[in-house]
Amino acid sequence: MTEYRRILLDGAAVQTVRDGEFLVAADGRRVAIEDAQHLPPSEPTKIIAVHLNYDSRTKEFMTKLPDAPTYFHKPITAINSHKGAVVRPEGCKWLNYEGEIVIVIGKTCRNISPEEAGDYIAGYTVGNDYGLHDFRDTDAGSMLRVKGSDTLAPVGPGLVTDWDFRNKMIRTYVNGEVKQEDNTDNMEWDMHYLVADIARTITLVPGDMLFSGTPAFSRPVQPGDVVEVEVEGLGRLTNHIVVGPTPIRTDVGAQPTESEEVISTALGGDWEFRGIRTPSKDLYPSTVEEKE
């Protein structure tokens, strides 16, 4: 395996190769990892994410998966980097982490089989698919503002080639405490399947990113929190939460809400009515028999 990292070096975006605790540019310049200003590991034309994939997440929400995965689109303006600040806009409070593995496309990909998909993948990296659930009442279908607001797609720290995604651990930490922990073998659809599925109708080009789903126990975080996602063999992505410099405008558009749909999604298995009733806008059929 080889790990590549894009960093800002003397004002320019430079591709480097990891050598121990240093990053080495093609011209021989060496930068200590701790001193490097990281950039996202690729420049995607699109960022696609799968809704549910891990068995633990499905069970937590007491739902069942469809016959095939469903997806949403994150704008490229949502992209963020290792050690970047994740902004919770002023006036919002339900910002959740979602630790994930991200597939990075290596060459133009269209209408391929799952068995061929590996040939089109440049490598893998770590991502955090933050959700701003304050907008879930208006964007539950598209997830546009929920998952696509600025800074909500940190990716990094590097791109690892020839990484085998099978039987790998993924963990999310908040202020050093493990909050999510799972194994890639518990995904319903693997990386190759996801790439082939999307590429049936959407051409993927080099640099494009696919977020592959998060395990159970996504929960809200607060300004000042440090969130880290660690994947076995891919490294650890670190970000911190800050309050946005300006409030959500009130003179246009839907406003942040705290409905049952918002709170039940943000709190996951900790929602007080989980197992008793279902929110009105669940994207997937519930396995709960509602009680009086």
C-alpha positions as a Markdown table, in Angstrom:
| # | Residue | x | y | z |
|---|---|---|---|---|
| 1 | Met | 0.0 | 0.0 | 0.0 |
| 2 | Thr | 1.1 | 3.6 | -0.7 |
| 3 | Glu | -0.4 | 6.6 | 1.0 |
| 4 | Tyr | -0.6 | 9.9 | -0.9 |
| 5 | Arg | -1.5 | 13.2 | 0.8 |
| 6 | Arg | -2.3 | 16.6 | -0.8 |
| 7 | Ile | -1.0 | 19.5 | 1.2 |
| 8 | Leu | -0.5 | 23.2 | 0.8 |
| 9 | Leu | 3.2 | 23.8 | 0.3 |
| 10 | Asp | 4.6 | 27.3 | -0.3 |
| 11 | Gly | 1.2 | 28.4 | -1.4 |
| 12 | Ala | 0.6 | 25.6 | -3.9 |
| 13 | Ala | -1.4 | 22.4 | -3.8 |
| 14 | Val | 1.2 | 19.6 | -3.9 |
| 15 | Gln | 0.9 | 15.8 | -4.0 |
| 16 | Thr | 3.2 | 14.0 | -1.5 |
| 17 | Val | 4.0 | 10.5 | -0.5 |
| 18 | Arg | 4.1 | 9.5 | 3.1 |
| 19 | Asp | 7.4 | 8.3 | 4.4 |
| 20 | Gly | 7.1 | 7.5 | 8.1 |
| 21 | Glu | 6.2 | 10.7 | 9.8 |
| 22 | Phe | 7.1 | 12.8 | 6.8 |
| 23 | Leu | 5.5 | 13.8 | 3.6 |
| 24 | Val | 7.8 | 13.9 | 0.5 |
| 25 | Ala | 7.0 | 16.0 | -2.6 |
| 26 | Ala | 8.2 | 14.9 | -6.1 |
| 27 | Asp | 11.0 | 17.5 | -5.9 |
| 28 | Gly | 12.3 | 16.1 | -2.7 |
| 29 | Arg | 10.9 | 18.6 | -0.2 |
| 30 | Arg | 10.0 | 17.0 | 3.1 |
| 31 | Val | 7.4 | 18.2 | 5.5 |
| 32 | Ala | 6.6 | 16.7 | 8.9 |
| 33 | Ile | 3.1 | 15.4 | 9.0 |
| 34 | Glu | 2.3 | 17.4 | 12.1 |
| 35 | Asp | 3.4 | 20.6 | 10.4 |
| 36 | Ala | 1.6 | 20.0 | 7.1 |
| 37 | Gln | -1.5 | 21.9 | 6.1 |
| 38 | His | -3.7 | 19.2 | 4.6 |
| 39 | Leu | -6.0 | 19.5 | 1.6 |
| 40 | Pro | -8.7 | 16.9 | 0.6 |
| 41 | Pro | -7.0 | 13.9 | -1.0 |
| 42 | Ser | -8.7 | 14.6 | -4.4 |
| 43 | Glu | -10.7 | 17.2 | -6.2 |
| 44 | Pro | -14.0 | 15.6 | -7.0 |
| 45 | Thr | -16.6 | 16.7 | -9.5 |
| 46 | Lys | -19.2 | 15.0 | -7.4 |
| 47 | Ile | -19.6 | 13.5 | -3.9 |
| 48 | Ile | -22.2 | 10.7 | -3.6 |
| 49 | Ala | -23.2 | 9.0 | -0.4 |
| 50 | Val | -25.2 | 5.9 | 0.5 |
| 51 | His | -28.0 | 6.3 | 3.0 |
| 52 | Leu | -28.0 | 3.0 | 5.1 |
| 53 | Asn | -25.4 | 0.2 | 4.7 |
| 54 | Tyr | -24.2 | -1.1 | 8.1 |
| 55 | Asp | -26.3 | -3.7 | 9.9 |
| 56 | Ser | -25.9 | -2.0 | 13.3 |
| 57 | Arg | -27.3 | 1.3 | 11.9 |
| 58 | Thr | -30.3 | -0.4 | 10.4 |
| 59 | Lys | -31.0 | -2.2 | 13.7 |
| 60 | Glu | -30.6 | 1.0 | 15.7 |
| 61 | Phe | -33.3 | 2.7 | 13.7 |
| 62 | Met | -35.5 | -0.4 | 13.9 |
| 63 | Thr | -35.9 | -0.4 | 10.1 |
| 64 | Lys | -35.0 | -2.7 | 7.2 |
| 65 | Leu | -33.0 | -2.1 | 4.1 |
| 66 | Pro | -34.5 | -1.8 | 0.6 |
| 67 | Asp | -33.5 | -4.4 | -2.0 |
| 68 | Ala | -30.8 | -2.1 | -3.3 |
| 69 | Pro | -28.9 | 0.9 | -1.9 |
| 70 | Thr | -30.3 | 4.5 | -2.1 |
| 71 | Tyr | -28.1 | 7.6 | -2.3 |
| 72 | Phe | -27.9 | 11.3 | -2.0 |
| 73 | His | -25.5 | 14.0 | -3.4 |
| 74 | Lys | -23.2 | 16.3 | -1.4 |
| 75 | Pro | -22.2 | 19.5 | -3.2 |
| 76 | Ile | -18.4 | 19.8 | -3.8 |
| 77 | Thr | -18.5 | 23.0 | -1.8 |
| 78 | Ala | -19.2 | 20.9 | 1.3 |
| 79 | Ile | -15.7 | 19.3 | 1.1 |
| 80 | Asn | -13.3 | 19.8 | 4.0 |
| 81 | Ser | -10.0 | 18.5 | 5.0 |
| 82 | His | -8.0 | 16.8 | 7.8 |
| 83 | Lys | -7.8 | 19.2 | 10.8 |
| 84 | Gly | -10.4 | 21.6 | 9.2 |
| 85 | Ala | -13.1 | 23.3 | 11.2 |
| 86 | Val | -16.7 | 21.9 | 10.8 |
| 87 | Val | -19.2 | 24.7 | 11.0 |
| 88 | Arg | -22.5 | 24.4 | 12.9 |
| 89 | Pro | -24.4 | 27.5 | 11.7 |
| 90 | Glu | -25.6 | 29.9 | 14.4 |
| 91 | Gly | -29.2 | 29.0 | 15.1 |
| 92 | Cys | -28.7 | 25.3 | 14.6 |
| 93 | Lys | -28.1 | 22.6 | 17.3 |
| 94 | Trp | -28.5 | 19.2 | 15.7 |
| 95 | Leu | -25.2 | 18.5 | 14.0 |
| 96 | Asn | -24.2 | 14.8 | 14.0 |
| 97 | Tyr | -21.0 | 13.0 | 13.1 |
| 98 | Glu | -21.0 | 9.9 | 10.8 |
| 99 | Gly | -17.7 | 8.2 | 10.4 |
| 100 | Glu | -17.3 | 6.6 | 7.0 |
| 101 | Ile | -14.9 | 5.1 | 4.5 |
| 102 | Val | -14.7 | 7.0 | 1.2 |
| 103 | Ile | -14.0 | 5.5 | -2.2 |
| 104 | Val | -12.0 | 7.7 | -4.6 |
| 105 | Ile | -12.3 | 7.0 | -8.3 |
| 106 | Gly | -9.1 | 6.6 | -10.4 |
| 107 | Lys | -10.3 | 6.6 | -14.0 |
| 108 | Thr | -13.5 | 7.3 | -15.9 |
| 109 | Cys | -16.1 | 4.6 | -15.0 |
| 110 | Arg | -19.4 | 3.8 | -16.7 |
| 111 | Asn | -21.5 | 0.7 | -16.9 |
| 112 | Ile | -19.1 | -1.8 | -15.2 |
| 113 | Ser | -19.7 | -5.0 | -13.2 |
| 114 | Pro | -18.9 | -5.2 | -9.4 |
| 115 | Glu | -16.0 | -7.6 | -10.4 |
| 116 | Glu | -14.5 | -4.8 | -12.6 |
| 117 | Ala | -15.0 | -2.0 | -10.1 |
| 118 | Gly | -11.6 | -2.4 | -8.4 |
| 119 | Asp | -9.8 | -1.4 | -11.6 |
| 120 | Tyr | -11.5 | 2.0 | -11.5 |
| 121 | Ile | -10.8 | 2.8 | -7.8 |
| 122 | Ala | -7.7 | 5.0 | -7.1 |
| 123 | Gly | -7.8 | 4.2 | -3.4 |
| 124 | Tyr | -9.6 | 4.8 | -0.2 |
| 125 | Thr | -9.7 | 7.5 | 2.5 |
| 126 | Val | -11.6 | 8.4 | 5.6 |
| 127 | Gly | -14.6 | 10.7 | 5.7 |
| 128 | Asn | -17.1 | 12.2 | 8.1 |
| 129 | Asp | -20.6 | 12.6 | 6.6 |
| 130 | Tyr | -21.8 | 15.3 | 9.0 |
| 131 | Gly | -25.6 | 15.8 | 9.1 |
| 132 | Leu | -27.2 | 19.1 | 10.0 |
| 133 | His | -30.5 | 17.7 | 11.0 |
| 134 | Asp | -32.1 | 21.0 | 11.8 |
| 135 | Phe | -33.1 | 21.1 | 8.1 |
| 136 | Arg | -34.4 | 17.5 | 8.0 |
| 137 | Asp | -38.1 | 18.5 | 7.9 |
| 138 | Thr | -37.6 | 20.3 | 4.6 |
| 139 | Asp | -34.7 | 18.3 | 3.0 |
| 140 | Ala | -35.4 | 14.7 | 4.3 |
| 141 | Gly | -35.6 | 13.5 | 0.7 |
| 142 | Ser | -32.8 | 15.3 | -1.0 |
| 143 | Met | -30.6 | 15.7 | 2.1 |
| 144 | Leu | -29.3 | 18.9 | 0.4 |
| 145 | Arg | -28.8 | 21.2 | 3.4 |
| 146 | Val | -28.7 | 18.3 | 5.9 |
| 147 | Lys | -25.6 | 16.8 | 4.4 |
| 148 | Gly | -24.5 | 19.4 | 1.9 |
| 149 | Ser | -23.9 | 22.5 | 3.9 |
| 150 | Asp | -20.5 | 24.1 | 3.7 |
| 151 | Thr | -17.7 | 22.1 | 5.6 |
| 152 | Leu | -19.8 | 19.0 | 6.2 |
| 153 | Ala | -17.7 | 16.6 | 4.1 |
| 154 | Pro | -14.2 | 16.4 | 5.7 |
| 155 | Val | -12.1 | 13.8 | 4.0 |
| 156 | Gly | -8.5 | 12.6 | 4.6 |
| 157 | Pro | -5.9 | 12.7 | 5.7 |
| 158 | Gly | -4.6 | 10.7 | 2.7 |
| 159 | Leu | -5.4 | 8.4 | -0.2 |
| 160 | Val | -4.3 | 4.8 | 0.3 |
| 161 | Thr | -3.9 | 2.6 | -2.7 |
| 162 | Asp | -4.2 | -1.2 | -2.8 |
| 163 | Trp | -6.1 | -1.3 | 0.5 |
| 164 | Asp | -8.3 | -4.3 | 1.0 |
| 165 | Phe | -11.7 | -3.1 | 2.4 |
| 166 | Arg | -12.6 | -6.5 | 3.9 |
| 167 | Asn | -12.7 | -7.1 | 7.6 |
| 168 | Lys | -11.5 | -3.6 | 8.6 |
| 169 | Met | -12.4 | -1.8 | 11.8 |
| 170 | Ile | -13.9 | 1.7 | 11.7 |
| 171 | Arg | -14.2 | 3.9 | 14.9 |
| 172 | Thr | -15.4 | 7.4 | 15.6 |
| 173 | Tyr | -14.1 | 9.3 | 18.7 |
| 174 | Val | -15.5 | 12.4 | 20.3 |
| 175 | Asn | -13.0 | 14.2 | 22.6 |
| 176 | Gly | -11.0 | 10.9 | 22.8 |
| 177 | Glu | -14.0 | 8.6 | 23.6 |
| 178 | Val | -15.1 | 5.9 | 21.2 |
| 179 | Lys | -18.7 | 6.6 | 20.0 |
| 180 | Gln | -18.9 | 4.4 | 16.9 |
| 181 | Glu | -17.2 | 1.0 | 16.3 |
| 182 | Asp | -17.9 | -1.5 | 13.6 |
| 183 | Asn | -16.4 | -3.8 | 11.0 |
| 184 | Thr | -16.6 | -3.4 | 7.2 |
| 185 | Asp | -17.8 | -7.0 | 7.0 |
| 186 | Asn | -21.1 | -5.8 | 8.5 |
| 187 | Met | -21.9 | -3.7 | 5.5 |
| 188 | Glu | -24.7 | -4.9 | 3.3 |
| 189 | Trp | -23.1 | -3.6 | 0.1 |
| 190 | Asp | -19.4 | -3.5 | -0.4 |
| 191 | Met | -17.3 | -0.9 | -2.1 |
| 192 | His | -17.2 | -2.6 | -5.5 |
| 193 | Tyr | -21.0 | -3.0 | -5.5 |
| 194 | Leu | -21.5 | 0.7 | -4.7 |
| 195 | Val | -19.3 | 1.9 | -7.5 |
| 196 | Ala | -20.8 | -0.4 | -10.1 |
| 197 | Asp | -24.3 | 0.5 | -9.0 |
| 198 | Ile | -23.8 | 4.3 | -9.4 |
| 199 | Ala | -21.9 | 3.9 | -12.6 |
| 200 | Arg | -24.8 | 2.2 | -14.3 |
| 201 | Thr | -26.3 | 5.7 | -15.1 |
| 202 | Ile | -23.8 | 8.2 | -13.7 |
| 203 | Thr | -20.3 | 8.5 | -15.2 |
| 204 | Leu | -17.7 | 8.7 | -12.5 |
| 205 | Val | -14.5 | 10.5 | -13.2 |
| 206 | Pro | -11.1 | 10.6 | -11.5 |
| 207 | Gly | -11.3 | 12.2 | -8.1 |
| 208 | Asp | -15.0 | 11.6 | -7.5 |
| 209 | Met | -15.9 | 10.4 | -4.0 |
| 210 | Leu | -18.4 | 7.8 | -2.7 |
| 211 | Phe | -19.2 | 7.8 | 1.0 |
| 212 | Ser | -20.0 | 4.2 | 1.9 |
| 213 | Gly | -22.2 | 4.5 | 5.0 |
| 214 | Thr | -21.9 | 4.8 | 8.7 |
| 215 | Pro | -22.3 | 2.4 | 11.7 |
| 216 | Ala | -24.7 | 2.9 | 14.6 |
| 217 | Phe | -24.4 | 5.6 | 17.2 |
| 218 | Ser | -24.2 | 8.8 | 15.2 |
| 219 | Arg | -25.0 | 11.6 | 17.8 |
| 220 | Pro | -25.0 | 15.4 | 18.0 |
| 221 | Val | -21.7 | 17.2 | 18.7 |
| 222 | Gln | -21.1 | 20.7 | 20.2 |
| 223 | Pro | -18.8 | 23.6 | 19.4 |
| 224 | Gly | -15.4 | 22.9 | 20.8 |
| 225 | Asp | -15.7 | 19.1 | 20.4 |
| 226 | Val | -12.9 | 17.2 | 18.5 |
| 227 | Val | -14.2 | 14.4 | 16.3 |
| 228 | Glu | -11.9 | 11.8 | 14.9 |
| 229 | Val | -12.6 | 8.9 | 12.5 |
| 230 | Glu | -10.1 | 6.1 | 12.4 |
| 231 | Val | -10.1 | 3.3 | 9.8 |
| 232 | Glu | -7.8 | 0.3 | 10.0 |
| 233 | Gly | -5.1 | 0.9 | 7.4 |
| 234 | Leu | -6.3 | 4.3 | 6.3 |
| 235 | Gly | -5.4 | 6.5 | 9.3 |
| 236 | Arg | -7.3 | 9.0 | 11.4 |
| 237 | Leu | -9.3 | 12.0 | 10.2 |
| 238 | Thr | -9.5 | 14.8 | 12.8 |
| 239 | Asn | -11.8 | 17.8 | 12.8 |
| 240 | His | -13.2 | 20.2 | 15.4 |
| 241 | Ile | -16.6 | 21.8 | 15.7 |
| 242 | Val | -17.1 | 25.6 | 15.6 |
| 243 | Val | -20.1 | 27.9 | 15.5 |
| 244 | Gly | -20.7 | 29.7 | 12.2 |
| 245 | Pro | -19.9 | 33.4 | 12.1 |
| 246 | Thr | -23.4 | 34.4 | 10.9 |
| 247 | Pro | -26.9 | 33.1 | 11.9 |
| 248 | Ile | -29.2 | 31.4 | 9.5 |
| 249 | Arg | -31.1 | 34.2 | 7.7 |
| 250 | Thr | -34.7 | 34.5 | 8.7 |
| 251 | Asp | -35.9 | 36.6 | 5.7 |
| 252 | Val | -35.8 | 33.7 | 3.3 |
| 253 | Gly | -36.4 | 29.9 | 3.2 |
| 254 | Ala | -37.3 | 27.3 | 5.7 |
| 255 | Gln | -35.9 | 27.7 | 9.2 |
| 256 | Pro | -34.2 | 25.2 | 11.5 |
| 257 | Thr | -36.7 | 23.0 | 13.3 |
| 258 | Glu | -36.8 | 20.7 | 16.3 |
| 259 | Ser | -39.6 | 18.4 | 15.3 |
| 260 | Glu | -39.9 | 14.7 | 16.3 |
| 261 | Glu | -38.4 | 13.8 | 12.9 |
| 262 | Val | -35.3 | 16.0 | 13.6 |
| 263 | Ile | -34.8 | 14.9 | 17.2 |
| 264 | Ser | -35.4 | 11.2 | 16.6 |
| 265 | Thr | -32.9 | 11.1 | 13.8 |
| 266 | Ala | -30.3 | 13.1 | 15.7 |
| 267 | Leu | -30.6 | 11.0 | 18.8 |
| 268 | Gly | -30.7 | 7.6 | 17.0 |
| 269 | Gly | -31.2 | 4.8 | 19.5 |
| 270 | Asp | -31.3 | 7.3 | 22.4 |
| 271 | Trp | -34.7 | 8.7 | 21.2 |
| 272 | Glu | -37.1 | 8.2 | 24.1 |
| 273 | Phe | -39.8 | 6.8 | 21.8 |
| 274 | Arg | -37.6 | 4.4 | 19.8 |
| 275 | Gly | -39.4 | 1.1 | 19.7 |
| 276 | Ile | -42.7 | 2.7 | 20.7 |
| 277 | Arg | -43.6 | 4.8 | 17.6 |
| 278 | Thr | -42.0 | 5.9 | 14.3 |
| 279 | Pro | -41.3 | 9.4 | 13.1 |
| 280 | Ser | -43.6 | 10.5 | 10.3 |
| 281 | Lys | -40.9 | 10.9 | 7.6 |
| 282 | Asp | -38.8 | 7.7 | 8.0 |
| 283 | Leu | -37.1 | 7.0 | 4.7 |
| 284 | Tyr | -37.2 | 3.2 | 5.3 |
| 285 | Pro | -40.1 | 1.0 | 6.6 |
| 286 | Ser | -40.1 | 0.5 | 10.3 |
| 287 | Thr | -40.1 | -2.8 | 12.1 |
| 288 | Val | -41.8 | -1.2 | 15.1 |
| 289 | Glu | -45.4 | -2.2 | 15.9 |
| 290 | Glu | -46.6 | 1.1 | 17.4 |
| 291 | Lys | -48.0 | 1.0 | 20.9 |
| 292 | Glu | -50.7 | 3.0 | 22.4 |
